[in-house]
Amino acid sequence: MESDSSLGWQGKGALEELMRERIRSTIEGIIEEELVTALGAARSQRSGPVRVGYRHGKRSRTLTTSLGPTTIAMPRARMEGEDGRRREWRSAIIPRYQRRTERVDEAILGVYLSGTNTRRLRGALAPLLRGAPLSKDAVSRLVGRLREDFAGWAQRDLGELKIRYVFLDGWYPRMRIGKKRVRVPVLVTLGVCADGRRVVLDLRLAGVESADAWLDAVRSLGARNLGAPVLAIVDGNPGLAAALKVQWPQIAIQRCTNHKLWNLLAKAPAHLREELAEDYRRMIYAESREAVEHARVGFARKWKLRCKTVSASFEEAGAELFTFTAFPVSQWKALRTTNALERINEEFRRRTKTQASLPSEEAVLLLLFGLLRSGQVTLRRLVGWHDLTTISEQPQAA
């Protein structure tokens, strides 16, 4: 087997150096293909009817990727426009003034928004930046662009999404307000499109998770042309259910079956909890609507005798605990709970678990939005999405 020295590289960091060299060649190859397409002619190719410009040298450009800074030879060219005027060619793959890839920028933003100042940020990301410049102004520009993107995202028109279902829940991250560390609710709305795609529709902070706060959130969705969804999956917050009915009187409500189980277990004596959970799951996970209804009757009768506090909590949910049975069986797994939102919240917790608290209210929203925008939080299609064609067409926005 050949040694490292026989391959022409060795020593500490040699693997990264070799990878960066290959990345440089790959980037230059991609840019060359882009330029050939733009010019309508390859290098040294004779002029022809499709040529619209000419090369005029190269210039060095340093681009920081996930493997550190890489210096590339950026080609230059002059293009002739339809008006006969010449202009400098600009790459769409590596825009003018770009010095870092989007993945690097997202890493910088994530660390900064978690509460790290610029000096410590450079130290934390030293293996990534490898001496590449990172000024306080550069970080401020990144945050400013993210803030502008979030503002536009939060006001975007939702009419074309054709939302059928919505999941709504509050999440309570810890943040600093003044000199205190407090938990403040972030109200999250997730929508399911007619083609099964799941899309985060809205993120907003609220002083408390009240009926008024949720009504503001729901009215904002309506103002952005979200037509009335067919179904809302919620955690049981009475203010949220009331707000939904005010905005969309005909919407069906599904209470999260997991949240209700936790409530029931909290009401039951310790020695009955295992039996209670087994009976509850047998009822909720029955294979047909008739089987669910049969088990529901038996559950209510049994636990009215076994534990009155459990019975009262179960009756409080009423028919909204079983709304999912009116929808295609293939979708029951997805419609019974708010787990789709729980997975988003869990990903956010994972990214911030080492922080005692986030530095500001704005940082919470920007960090979560940044994770969504960068694709680090991925959303799969609704289980059973093929059967969405059986759901009635979305009503027009009010």
Coordinates of C-alpha atoms in Angstrom, one line a residue:
M1 CA 0.0 0.0 0.0
E2 CA 1.4 3.4 -0.9
S3 CA 2.4 5.8 1.9
D4 CA 1.0 9.3 2.3
S5 CA 4.3 10.7 1.2
S6 CA 4.3 8.8 -2.1
L7 CA 0.9 10.4 -2.9
G8 CA 2.5 13.8 -2.6
W9 CA 0.8 15.0 0.6
Q10 CA 1.2 14.3 4.3
G11 CA 1.1 15.8 7.7
K12 CA -1.6 17.5 9.9
G13 CA -4.5 18.8 7.9
A14 CA -3.3 17.2 4.6
L15 CA -6.6 15.5 3.9
E16 CA -8.5 18.8 4.2
E17 CA -5.9 20.5 1.9
L18 CA -6.4 17.8 -0.7
M19 CA -10.1 18.1 -0.5
R20 CA -10.0 21.9 -0.8
E21 CA -7.8 21.6 -3.9
R22 CA -10.4 19.3 -5.4
I23 CA -13.2 21.7 -4.4
R24 CA -11.3 24.5 -6.1
S25 CA -11.2 22.5 -9.4
T26 CA -14.8 21.6 -9.1
I27 CA -16.0 25.2 -8.5
E28 CA -13.9 26.4 -11.4
G29 CA -15.3 23.7 -13.6
I30 CA -18.9 24.7 -12.7
I31 CA -18.2 28.4 -13.3
E32 CA -16.6 27.6 -16.6
E33 CA -19.7 25.7 -17.7
E34 CA -21.9 28.6 -16.6
L35 CA -19.8 31.1 -18.6
V36 CA -19.8 28.9 -21.8
T37 CA -23.6 28.7 -21.6
A38 CA -23.8 32.5 -21.2
L39 CA -21.3 33.3 -24.0
G40 CA -22.8 30.7 -26.4
A41 CA -19.2 29.5 -27.2
A42 CA -16.5 27.5 -25.5
R43 CA -13.0 28.8 -25.0
S44 CA -11.1 29.4 -28.3
Q45 CA -14.2 28.5 -30.3
R46 CA -14.6 30.6 -33.4
S47 CA -17.3 33.2 -33.6
G48 CA -20.7 32.0 -34.5
P49 CA -24.3 33.2 -34.7
V50 CA -24.9 32.3 -31.0
R51 CA -21.9 34.0 -29.5
V52 CA -22.9 37.0 -27.4
G53 CA -19.7 38.0 -25.7
Y54 CA -15.9 37.5 -25.2
R55 CA -13.6 36.6 -22.3
H56 CA -11.1 39.0 -21.0
G57 CA -9.0 37.3 -18.4
K58 CA -9.5 36.1 -14.8
R59 CA -9.2 37.4 -11.3
S60 CA -8.5 35.7 -8.0
R61 CA -11.5 35.2 -5.7
T62 CA -11.4 33.7 -2.2
L63 CA -14.6 31.8 -1.2
T64 CA -15.0 30.2 2.2
T65 CA -16.7 26.8 2.0
S66 CA -17.5 24.3 4.7
L67 CA -13.8 23.1 4.3
G68 CA -12.4 26.6 4.8
P69 CA -11.2 29.3 2.4
T70 CA -10.5 28.3 -1.2
T71 CA -9.0 30.7 -3.8
I72 CA -10.4 30.3 -7.3
A73 CA -9.6 31.8 -10.6
M74 CA -12.8 33.7 -11.5
P75 CA -13.2 34.2 -15.3
R76 CA -14.2 37.6 -16.6
A77 CA -16.2 38.3 -19.8
R78 CA -18.1 41.1 -21.6
M79 CA -21.6 40.4 -22.8
E80 CA -23.4 42.3 -25.6
G81 CA -27.0 43.1 -24.7
E82 CA -30.0 43.3 -27.0
D83 CA -29.6 47.1 -27.0
G84 CA -26.0 46.7 -28.4
R85 CA -24.4 47.8 -25.2
R86 CA -21.7 45.8 -23.5
R87 CA -21.7 44.8 -19.9
E88 CA -19.6 42.8 -17.5
W89 CA -20.7 39.2 -17.1
R90 CA -21.9 38.3 -13.5
S91 CA -22.0 34.7 -12.3
A92 CA -25.3 33.6 -10.8
I93 CA -23.7 30.7 -9.0
I94 CA -21.2 32.9 -7.1
P95 CA -22.8 36.4 -7.1
R96 CA -20.7 39.5 -7.0
Y97 CA -19.1 40.2 -3.5
Q98 CA -20.0 36.8 -2.2
R99 CA -17.2 35.6 0.0
R100 CA -18.8 32.6 1.8
T101 CA -21.2 29.9 0.8
E102 CA -24.7 29.8 2.2
R103 CA -23.9 26.9 4.5
V104 CA -21.0 28.9 6.1
D105 CA -23.3 32.0 6.5
E106 CA -26.0 29.8 8.2
A107 CA -23.4 28.4 10.6
I108 CA -22.2 32.0 11.5
L109 CA -25.8 33.1 12.0
G110 CA -26.7 30.1 14.1
V111 CA -23.8 30.6 16.5
Y112 CA -24.3 34.4 16.7
L113 CA -28.0 34.2 17.3
S114 CA -27.5 31.7 20.1
G115 CA -25.8 34.5 22.0
T116 CA -22.1 34.5 21.0
N117 CA -20.3 37.8 20.3
T118 CA -18.2 38.3 17.2
R119 CA -14.8 37.7 18.9
R120 CA -15.9 34.4 20.4
L121 CA -17.7 33.5 17.2
R122 CA -14.4 33.7 15.3
G123 CA -12.8 31.4 17.9
A124 CA -15.6 28.9 17.8
L125 CA -15.6 28.7 14.0
A126 CA -11.8 29.0 13.6
P127 CA -11.5 25.5 12.0
L128 CA -14.1 26.5 9.5
L129 CA -13.0 30.0 8.7
R130 CA -9.2 29.2 8.8
G131 CA -8.1 32.9 8.8
A132 CA -10.8 34.1 6.5
P133 CA -11.9 37.6 7.5
L134 CA -15.1 38.0 9.6
S135 CA -15.8 41.5 10.9
K136 CA -18.6 42.7 13.2
D137 CA -20.0 44.6 10.2
A138 CA -20.1 41.4 8.1
V139 CA -22.1 39.6 10.8
S140 CA -24.4 42.6 11.1
R141 CA -25.1 42.5 7.4
L142 CA -25.9 38.8 7.6
V143 CA -28.3 39.3 10.4
G144 CA -29.9 42.3 8.6
R145 CA -30.5 40.2 5.5
L146 CA -32.0 37.4 7.5
R147 CA -34.2 40.0 9.3
E148 CA -35.4 41.3 5.9
D149 CA -36.0 37.8 4.6
F150 CA -38.0 36.9 7.7
A151 CA -40.1 40.1 7.4
G152 CA -41.0 39.3 3.8
W153 CA -41.7 35.6 4.6
A154 CA -44.0 36.6 7.5
Q155 CA -46.1 38.7 5.1
R156 CA -46.1 36.5 2.1
D157 CA -49.3 35.6 0.3
L158 CA -50.6 32.1 1.2
G159 CA -53.4 31.8 -1.3
E160 CA -51.6 29.6 -3.8
L161 CA -50.7 26.9 -1.2
K162 CA -54.2 25.5 -1.1
I163 CA -54.0 24.5 2.5
R164 CA -56.3 21.6 3.6
Y165 CA -55.1 21.0 7.2
V166 CA -53.4 23.1 9.8
F167 CA -51.4 22.1 12.9
L168 CA -51.2 24.8 15.6
D169 CA -49.2 24.7 18.9
G170 CA -47.3 26.9 21.3
W171 CA -43.6 26.3 22.1
Y172 CA -41.8 27.9 25.1
P173 CA -38.1 28.6 24.6
R174 CA -36.1 30.3 27.3
M175 CA -34.8 33.8 26.5
R176 CA -33.5 36.9 28.1
I177 CA -35.8 39.8 28.5
G178 CA -34.0 42.6 30.4
K179 CA -32.0 40.9 33.1
K180 CA -34.4 38.0 33.5
R181 CA -34.5 34.6 31.9
V182 CA -38.1 33.7 31.1
R183 CA -40.1 31.4 28.9
V184 CA -42.2 33.1 26.3
P185 CA -44.5 31.3 23.8
V186 CA -43.8 31.1 20.1
L187 CA -47.0 30.3 18.3
V188 CA -46.3 28.0 15.3
T189 CA -48.7 27.2 12.5
L190 CA -48.0 24.4 10.1
G191 CA -50.1 23.8 7.0
V192 CA -50.7 20.8 4.7
C193 CA -51.1 21.6 1.1
A194 CA -53.4 19.8 -1.4
D195 CA -50.4 17.9 -2.7
G196 CA -49.4 16.7 0.8
R197 CA -46.5 19.1 1.3
R198 CA -46.1 20.4 4.9
V199 CA -45.2 24.1 5.1
V200 CA -44.6 26.3 8.1
L201 CA -47.1 29.2 7.6
D202 CA -46.4 31.4 10.6
L203 CA -44.1 32.0 13.5
R204 CA -44.8 34.7 16.1
L205 CA -44.1 35.6 19.7
A206 CA -46.8 36.2 22.2
G207 CA -46.9 37.4 25.8
V208 CA -49.1 34.6 26.8
E209 CA -50.8 31.7 24.8
S210 CA -54.2 33.3 25.1
A211 CA -57.4 33.3 23.0
D212 CA -56.5 36.9 21.9
A213 CA -53.0 35.9 20.9
W214 CA -54.2 33.0 18.8
L215 CA -56.9 35.1 17.3
D216 CA -54.3 37.6 16.1
A217 CA -52.3 34.7 14.6
V218 CA -55.3 33.2 12.8
R219 CA -56.6 36.5 11.5
S220 CA -53.2 37.2 10.1
L221 CA -53.4 33.9 8.1
G222 CA -56.8 35.0 6.8
A223 CA -55.5 38.4 5.8
R224 CA -52.7 36.7 3.8
N225 CA -55.4 34.9 1.7
L226 CA -55.3 31.6 3.5
G227 CA -58.7 30.0 2.7
A228 CA -60.6 28.1 5.4
P229 CA -58.8 24.8 6.1
V230 CA -60.9 21.7 6.4
L231 CA -59.3 20.5 9.7
A232 CA -57.2 22.0 12.5
I233 CA -55.1 19.7 14.8
V234 CA -54.5 21.4 18.2
D235 CA -53.3 20.6 21.7
G236 CA -56.4 21.4 23.6
N237 CA -55.8 25.0 24.4
P238 CA -59.4 26.4 24.7
G239 CA -58.3 29.8 23.5
L240 CA -56.9 28.4 20.3
A241 CA -60.1 26.4 19.5
A242 CA -62.2 29.5 20.1
A243 CA -60.0 31.6 17.8
L244 CA -60.2 29.1 15.0
K245 CA -64.0 29.0 15.2
V246 CA -64.2 32.8 15.1
Q247 CA -62.2 33.0 11.9
W248 CA -63.5 29.8 10.3
P249 CA -66.8 28.7 11.8
Q250 CA -67.0 25.5 9.8
I251 CA -63.5 24.2 10.5
A252 CA -63.3 20.7 12.1
I253 CA -61.2 20.4 15.3
Q254 CA -59.0 17.4 16.2
R255 CA -57.6 17.4 19.7
C256 CA -54.2 15.9 20.0
T257 CA -54.6 12.3 21.3
N258 CA -51.1 12.3 22.9
H259 CA -51.8 15.5 24.9
K260 CA -55.0 14.0 26.1
L261 CA -53.3 10.8 27.2
W262 CA -50.8 12.8 29.2
N263 CA -53.7 14.7 30.9
L264 CA -55.5 11.4 31.7
L265 CA -52.3 9.9 33.2
A266 CA -51.9 12.9 35.4
K267 CA -55.4 12.4 36.8
A268 CA -55.0 8.7 37.5
P269 CA -53.4 7.1 40.6
A270 CA -50.0 5.6 39.9
H271 CA -51.2 2.0 40.2
L272 CA -53.8 2.5 37.4
R273 CA -51.7 4.4 34.8
E274 CA -50.3 1.4 32.9
E275 CA -53.8 -0.1 32.6
L276 CA -55.2 3.3 31.6
A277 CA -52.6 3.8 28.9
E278 CA -53.2 0.3 27.5
D279 CA -57.0 0.9 27.3
Y280 CA -56.5 4.3 25.8
R281 CA -54.1 3.2 23.0
R282 CA -56.3 0.2 22.2
M283 CA -59.2 2.7 21.6
I284 CA -57.2 5.3 19.7
Y285 CA -55.3 2.9 17.5
A286 CA -58.3 0.7 16.5
E287 CA -58.3 -0.2 12.8
S288 CA -61.7 1.1 11.8
R289 CA -64.1 3.9 12.7
E290 CA -66.6 1.3 14.1
A291 CA -63.9 -0.3 16.2
V292 CA -62.8 3.1 17.6
E293 CA -66.4 3.9 18.5
H294 CA -67.0 0.5 20.1
A295 CA -63.8 0.9 22.2
R296 CA -64.8 4.5 23.1
V297 CA -68.0 3.4 24.7
G298 CA -66.3 0.6 26.6
F299 CA -63.5 3.0 27.8
A300 CA -66.0 5.6 29.0
R301 CA -68.1 3.0 30.9
K302 CA -65.1 1.4 32.5
W303 CA -63.2 4.5 33.7
K304 CA -66.4 6.2 35.0
L305 CA -66.4 3.4 37.6
R306 CA -62.6 3.1 38.0
C307 CA -61.6 6.8 38.4
K308 CA -64.0 9.7 38.2
T309 CA -61.2 12.3 37.6
V310 CA -60.0 10.4 34.5
S311 CA -63.6 10.1 33.3
A312 CA -64.3 13.8 33.7
S313 CA -61.1 14.7 31.7
F314 CA -62.0 12.2 29.0
E315 CA -65.5 13.6 28.7
E316 CA -64.1 17.1 28.5
A317 CA -62.5 16.4 25.1
G318 CA -65.7 15.0 23.7
A319 CA -66.0 14.2 20.0
E320 CA -63.1 16.4 19.1
L321 CA -60.8 13.6 20.3
F322 CA -62.1 11.4 17.5
T323 CA -62.5 13.8 14.6
F324 CA -59.7 12.0 12.7
T325 CA -62.1 9.0 12.1
A326 CA -64.0 11.1 9.6
F327 CA -61.0 11.3 7.4
P328 CA -59.2 8.6 5.2
V329 CA -57.8 5.8 7.4
S330 CA -54.4 6.2 5.6
Q331 CA -54.1 9.7 7.2
W332 CA -55.1 8.8 10.8
K333 CA -51.5 8.4 11.9
A334 CA -50.7 12.0 10.9
L335 CA -54.0 13.6 12.0
R336 CA -54.3 12.1 15.5
T337 CA -51.6 14.2 17.1
T338 CA -49.6 17.5 16.8
N339 CA -46.4 15.4 16.4
A340 CA -45.5 17.1 13.1
L341 CA -44.9 20.3 15.1
E342 CA -43.2 18.5 18.0
R343 CA -40.5 17.3 15.6
I344 CA -39.8 20.9 14.4
N345 CA -39.6 22.1 18.0
E346 CA -37.4 19.1 19.0
E347 CA -34.9 20.0 16.2
F348 CA -34.8 23.6 17.4
R349 CA -34.2 22.4 21.0
R350 CA -31.4 20.2 19.8
R351 CA -29.6 23.1 18.1
T352 CA -29.9 25.3 21.3
K353 CA -29.7 22.8 24.1
T354 CA -26.3 24.1 25.2
Q355 CA -27.6 27.6 25.7
A356 CA -29.2 28.6 29.1
S357 CA -31.3 31.1 27.2
L358 CA -31.3 32.9 23.9
P359 CA -30.2 36.6 23.9
S360 CA -33.4 38.2 22.7
E361 CA -37.0 37.7 21.5
E362 CA -35.9 38.5 17.9
A363 CA -33.1 35.9 18.1
V364 CA -35.6 33.1 18.7
L365 CA -37.6 33.8 15.6
L366 CA -34.6 34.5 13.4
L367 CA -32.8 31.3 14.5
L368 CA -35.9 29.2 13.9
F369 CA -36.5 30.8 10.5
G370 CA -32.9 30.4 9.6
L371 CA -33.1 26.6 10.3
L372 CA -36.2 26.4 8.1
R373 CA -34.8 28.5 5.3
S374 CA -31.5 26.6 5.1
G375 CA -33.3 23.3 4.9
Q376 CA -31.8 22.0 8.2
V377 CA -35.3 21.4 9.4
T378 CA -36.9 19.1 6.8
L379 CA -40.7 18.4 6.5
R380 CA -42.0 15.2 4.9
R381 CA -45.3 15.0 3.1
L382 CA -48.3 14.0 5.1
V383 CA -48.7 10.3 5.6
G384 CA -51.6 9.2 3.3
W385 CA -51.3 12.4 1.2
H386 CA -52.5 10.6 -1.9
D387 CA -56.0 10.5 -0.4
L388 CA -56.2 14.3 -0.1
T389 CA -58.0 14.2 -3.4
T390 CA -61.0 12.9 -1.6
I391 CA -61.1 16.0 0.7
S392 CA -63.5 18.7 -0.5
E393 CA -62.1 21.7 -2.3
Q394 CA -60.9 24.5 -0.1
P395 CA -63.4 27.3 0.4
Q396 CA -62.6 30.8 -0.8
A397 CA -60.8 33.1 1.7
A398 CA -63.1 35.1 3.8

